[in-house]
Coordinates of N, CA and C in Angstrom, one line a residue:
X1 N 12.9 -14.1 1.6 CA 12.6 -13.0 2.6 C 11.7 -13.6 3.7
X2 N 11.9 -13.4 5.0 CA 11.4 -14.0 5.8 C 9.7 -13.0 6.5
X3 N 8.7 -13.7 6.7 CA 7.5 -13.1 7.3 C 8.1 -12.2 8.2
X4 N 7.5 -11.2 8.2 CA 7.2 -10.5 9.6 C 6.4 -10.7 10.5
X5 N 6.9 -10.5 11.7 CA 5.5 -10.3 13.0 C 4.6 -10.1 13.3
X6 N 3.5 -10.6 13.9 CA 2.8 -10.3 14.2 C 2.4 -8.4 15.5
X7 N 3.7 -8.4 15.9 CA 4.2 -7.1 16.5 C 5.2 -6.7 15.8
X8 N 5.6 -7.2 15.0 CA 6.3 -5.6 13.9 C 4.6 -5.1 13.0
X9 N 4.0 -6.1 12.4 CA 3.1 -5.3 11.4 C 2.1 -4.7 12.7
X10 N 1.6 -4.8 13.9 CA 1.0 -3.9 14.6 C 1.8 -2.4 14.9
X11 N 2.9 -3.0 15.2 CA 3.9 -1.6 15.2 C 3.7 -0.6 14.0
X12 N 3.9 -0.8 12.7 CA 3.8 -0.3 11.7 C 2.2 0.2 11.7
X13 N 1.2 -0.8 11.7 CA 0.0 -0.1 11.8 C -0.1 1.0 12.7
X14 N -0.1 0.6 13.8 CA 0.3 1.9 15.1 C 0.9 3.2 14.4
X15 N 2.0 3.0 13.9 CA 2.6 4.3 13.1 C 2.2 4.8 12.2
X16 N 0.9 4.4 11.5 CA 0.7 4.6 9.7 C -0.7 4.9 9.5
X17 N -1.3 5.9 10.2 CA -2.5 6.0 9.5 C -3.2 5.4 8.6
X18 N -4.3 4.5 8.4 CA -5.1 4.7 7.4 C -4.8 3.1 7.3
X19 N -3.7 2.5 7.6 CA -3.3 1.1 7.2 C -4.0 0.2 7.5
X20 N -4.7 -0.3 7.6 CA -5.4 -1.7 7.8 C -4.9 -3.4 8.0
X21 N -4.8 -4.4 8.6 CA -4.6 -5.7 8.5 C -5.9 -6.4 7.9
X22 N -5.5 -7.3 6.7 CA -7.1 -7.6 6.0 C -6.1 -9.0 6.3
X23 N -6.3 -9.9 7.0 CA -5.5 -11.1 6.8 C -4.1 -11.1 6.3
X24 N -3.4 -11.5 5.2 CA -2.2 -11.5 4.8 C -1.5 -10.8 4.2
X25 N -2.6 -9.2 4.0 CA -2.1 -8.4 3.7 C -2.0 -7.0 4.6
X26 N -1.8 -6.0 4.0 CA -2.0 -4.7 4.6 C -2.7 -3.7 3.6
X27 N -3.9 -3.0 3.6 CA -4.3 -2.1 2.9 C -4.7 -0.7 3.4
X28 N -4.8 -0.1 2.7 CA -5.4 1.3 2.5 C -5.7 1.9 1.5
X29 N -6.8 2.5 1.6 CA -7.7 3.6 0.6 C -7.4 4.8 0.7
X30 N -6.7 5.8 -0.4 CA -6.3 7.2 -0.2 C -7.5 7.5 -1.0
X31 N -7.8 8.6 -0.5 CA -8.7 9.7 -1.0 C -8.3 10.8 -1.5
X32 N -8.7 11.4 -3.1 CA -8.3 12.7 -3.4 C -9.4 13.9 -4.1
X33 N -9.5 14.4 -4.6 CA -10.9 15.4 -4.5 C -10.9 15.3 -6.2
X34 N -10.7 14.5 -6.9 CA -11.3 14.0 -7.9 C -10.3 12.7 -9.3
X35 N -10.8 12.3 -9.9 CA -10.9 11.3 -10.5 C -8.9 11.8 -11.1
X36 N -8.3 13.0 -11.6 CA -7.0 13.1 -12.1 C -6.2 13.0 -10.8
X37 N -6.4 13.5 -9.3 CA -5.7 13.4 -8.8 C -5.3 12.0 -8.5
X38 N -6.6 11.2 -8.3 CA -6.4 10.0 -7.9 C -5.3 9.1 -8.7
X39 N -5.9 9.1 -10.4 CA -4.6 8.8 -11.5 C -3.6 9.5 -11.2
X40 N -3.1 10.4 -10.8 CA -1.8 11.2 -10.6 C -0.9 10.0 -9.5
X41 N -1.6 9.3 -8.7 CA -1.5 9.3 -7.5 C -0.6 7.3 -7.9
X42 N -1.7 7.1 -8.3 CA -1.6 5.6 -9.1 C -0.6 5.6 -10.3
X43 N 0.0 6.4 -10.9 CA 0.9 6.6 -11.7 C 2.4 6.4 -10.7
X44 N 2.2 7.6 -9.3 CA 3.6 7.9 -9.1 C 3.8 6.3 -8.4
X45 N 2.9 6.0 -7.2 CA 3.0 4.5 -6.9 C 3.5 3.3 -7.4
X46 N 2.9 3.3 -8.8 CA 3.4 2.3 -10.0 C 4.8 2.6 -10.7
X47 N 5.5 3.6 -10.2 CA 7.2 4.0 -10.7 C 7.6 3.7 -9.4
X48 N 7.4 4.0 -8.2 CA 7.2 3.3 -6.8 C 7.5 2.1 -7.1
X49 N 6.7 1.2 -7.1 CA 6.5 0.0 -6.9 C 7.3 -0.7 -7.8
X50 N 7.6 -0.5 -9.2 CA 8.1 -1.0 -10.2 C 9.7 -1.1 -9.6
X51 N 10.0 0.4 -9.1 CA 11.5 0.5 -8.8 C 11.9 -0.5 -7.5
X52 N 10.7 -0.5 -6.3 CA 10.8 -1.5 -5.7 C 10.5 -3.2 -6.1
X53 N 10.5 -3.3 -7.0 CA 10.3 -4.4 -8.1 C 8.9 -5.2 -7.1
X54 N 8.3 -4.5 -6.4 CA 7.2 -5.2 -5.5 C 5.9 -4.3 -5.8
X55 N 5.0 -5.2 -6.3 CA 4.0 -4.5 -6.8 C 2.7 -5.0 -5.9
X56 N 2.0 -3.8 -5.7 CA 0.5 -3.9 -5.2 C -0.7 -4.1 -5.9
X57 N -1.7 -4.9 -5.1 CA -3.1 -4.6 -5.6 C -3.4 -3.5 -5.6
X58 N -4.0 -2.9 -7.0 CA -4.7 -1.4 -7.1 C -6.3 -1.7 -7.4
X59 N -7.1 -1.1 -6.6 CA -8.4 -1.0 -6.7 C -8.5 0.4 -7.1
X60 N -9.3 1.0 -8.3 CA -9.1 2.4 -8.3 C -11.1 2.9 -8.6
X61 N -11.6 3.8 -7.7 CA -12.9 4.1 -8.4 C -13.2 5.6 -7.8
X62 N -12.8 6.3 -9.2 CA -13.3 7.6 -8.8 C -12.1 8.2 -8.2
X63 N -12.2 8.6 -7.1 CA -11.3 9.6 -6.0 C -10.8 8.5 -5.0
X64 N -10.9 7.4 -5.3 CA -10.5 6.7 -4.2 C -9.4 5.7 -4.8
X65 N -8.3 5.2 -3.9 CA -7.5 4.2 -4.5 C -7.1 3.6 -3.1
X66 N -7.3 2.3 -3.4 CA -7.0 1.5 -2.5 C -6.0 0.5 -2.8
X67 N -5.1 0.4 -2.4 CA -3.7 -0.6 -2.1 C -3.9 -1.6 -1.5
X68 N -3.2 -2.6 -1.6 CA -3.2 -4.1 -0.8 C -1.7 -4.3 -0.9
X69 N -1.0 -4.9 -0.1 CA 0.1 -5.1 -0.3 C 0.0 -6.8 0.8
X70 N 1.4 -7.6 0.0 CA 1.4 -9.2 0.6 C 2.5 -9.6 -0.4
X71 N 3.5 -10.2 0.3 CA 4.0 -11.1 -0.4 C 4.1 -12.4 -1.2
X72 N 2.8 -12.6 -2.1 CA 2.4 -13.7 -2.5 C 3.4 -14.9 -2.3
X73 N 4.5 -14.7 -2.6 CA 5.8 -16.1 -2.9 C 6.0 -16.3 -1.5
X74 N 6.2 -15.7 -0.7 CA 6.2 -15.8 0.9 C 4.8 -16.3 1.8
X75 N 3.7 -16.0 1.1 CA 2.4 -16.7 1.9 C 1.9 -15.6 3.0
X76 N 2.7 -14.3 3.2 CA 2.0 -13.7 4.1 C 2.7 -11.8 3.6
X77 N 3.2 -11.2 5.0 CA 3.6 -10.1 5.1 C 5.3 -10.2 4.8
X78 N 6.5 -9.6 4.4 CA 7.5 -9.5 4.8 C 7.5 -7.8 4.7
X79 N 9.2 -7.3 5.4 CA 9.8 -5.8 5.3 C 9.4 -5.2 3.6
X80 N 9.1 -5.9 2.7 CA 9.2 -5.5 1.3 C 7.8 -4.5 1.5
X81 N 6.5 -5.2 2.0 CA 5.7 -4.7 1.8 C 5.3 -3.3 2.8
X82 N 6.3 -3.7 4.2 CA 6.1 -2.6 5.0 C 6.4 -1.3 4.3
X83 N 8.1 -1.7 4.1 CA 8.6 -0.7 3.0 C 8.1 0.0 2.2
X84 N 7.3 -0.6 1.5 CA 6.3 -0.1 0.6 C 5.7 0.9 0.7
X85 N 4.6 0.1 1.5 CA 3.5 1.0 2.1 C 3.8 2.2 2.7
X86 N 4.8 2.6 3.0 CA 5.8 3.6 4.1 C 6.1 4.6 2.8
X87 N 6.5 4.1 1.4 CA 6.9 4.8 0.6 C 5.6 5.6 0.1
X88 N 4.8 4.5 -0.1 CA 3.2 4.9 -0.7 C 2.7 6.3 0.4
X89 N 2.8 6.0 1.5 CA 2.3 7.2 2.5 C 3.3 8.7 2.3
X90 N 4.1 8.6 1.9 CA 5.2 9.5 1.0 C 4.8 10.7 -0.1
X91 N 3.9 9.7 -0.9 CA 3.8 10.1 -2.2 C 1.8 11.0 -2.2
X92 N 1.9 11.2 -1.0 CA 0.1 11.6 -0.9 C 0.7 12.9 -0.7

């Protein structure tokens, strides 16, 4: 699967609330109003992710969950993880 651009992943940021560029990845922290919603939240992501066979970094503390998403085998961004993240904004 080939990298994406530098102006496709700004485009997507532009459209996607909350998304971030950390270098080679893309992240975001959802917030929920306590510790079950956030697990509710990290559960549905992880049948997400699994079915997209593309799995994210989970940072989870409290009410907060933060995503990372990167193609490790690829070295940067590809459509997999835009995908993703598009799905993840879905599930809030």
């Amino acid at each position: 699967m080939a990298l994406v651009s530098d102006t496709e992943i700004q485009a997507f940021l532009e459209a996607h609330d909350g998304w971030e560029r950390d270098g080679d990845e893309i992240v975001r922290t959802f917030e929920f109003s306590d510790f079950n919603e956030a697990m509710g939240f990290v559960n549905r992501a992880a049948m997400t992710a699994e079915k997209a066979d593309h799995h994210p970094d989970i940072d989870i503390r409290w009410n907060k969950v933060k995503l990372a998403l990167s193609t490790h085998s690829e070295g940067g961004l590809t459509a997999k993880d835009l995908d993703l993240a598009d799905q993840f904004d879905g599930l809030v």
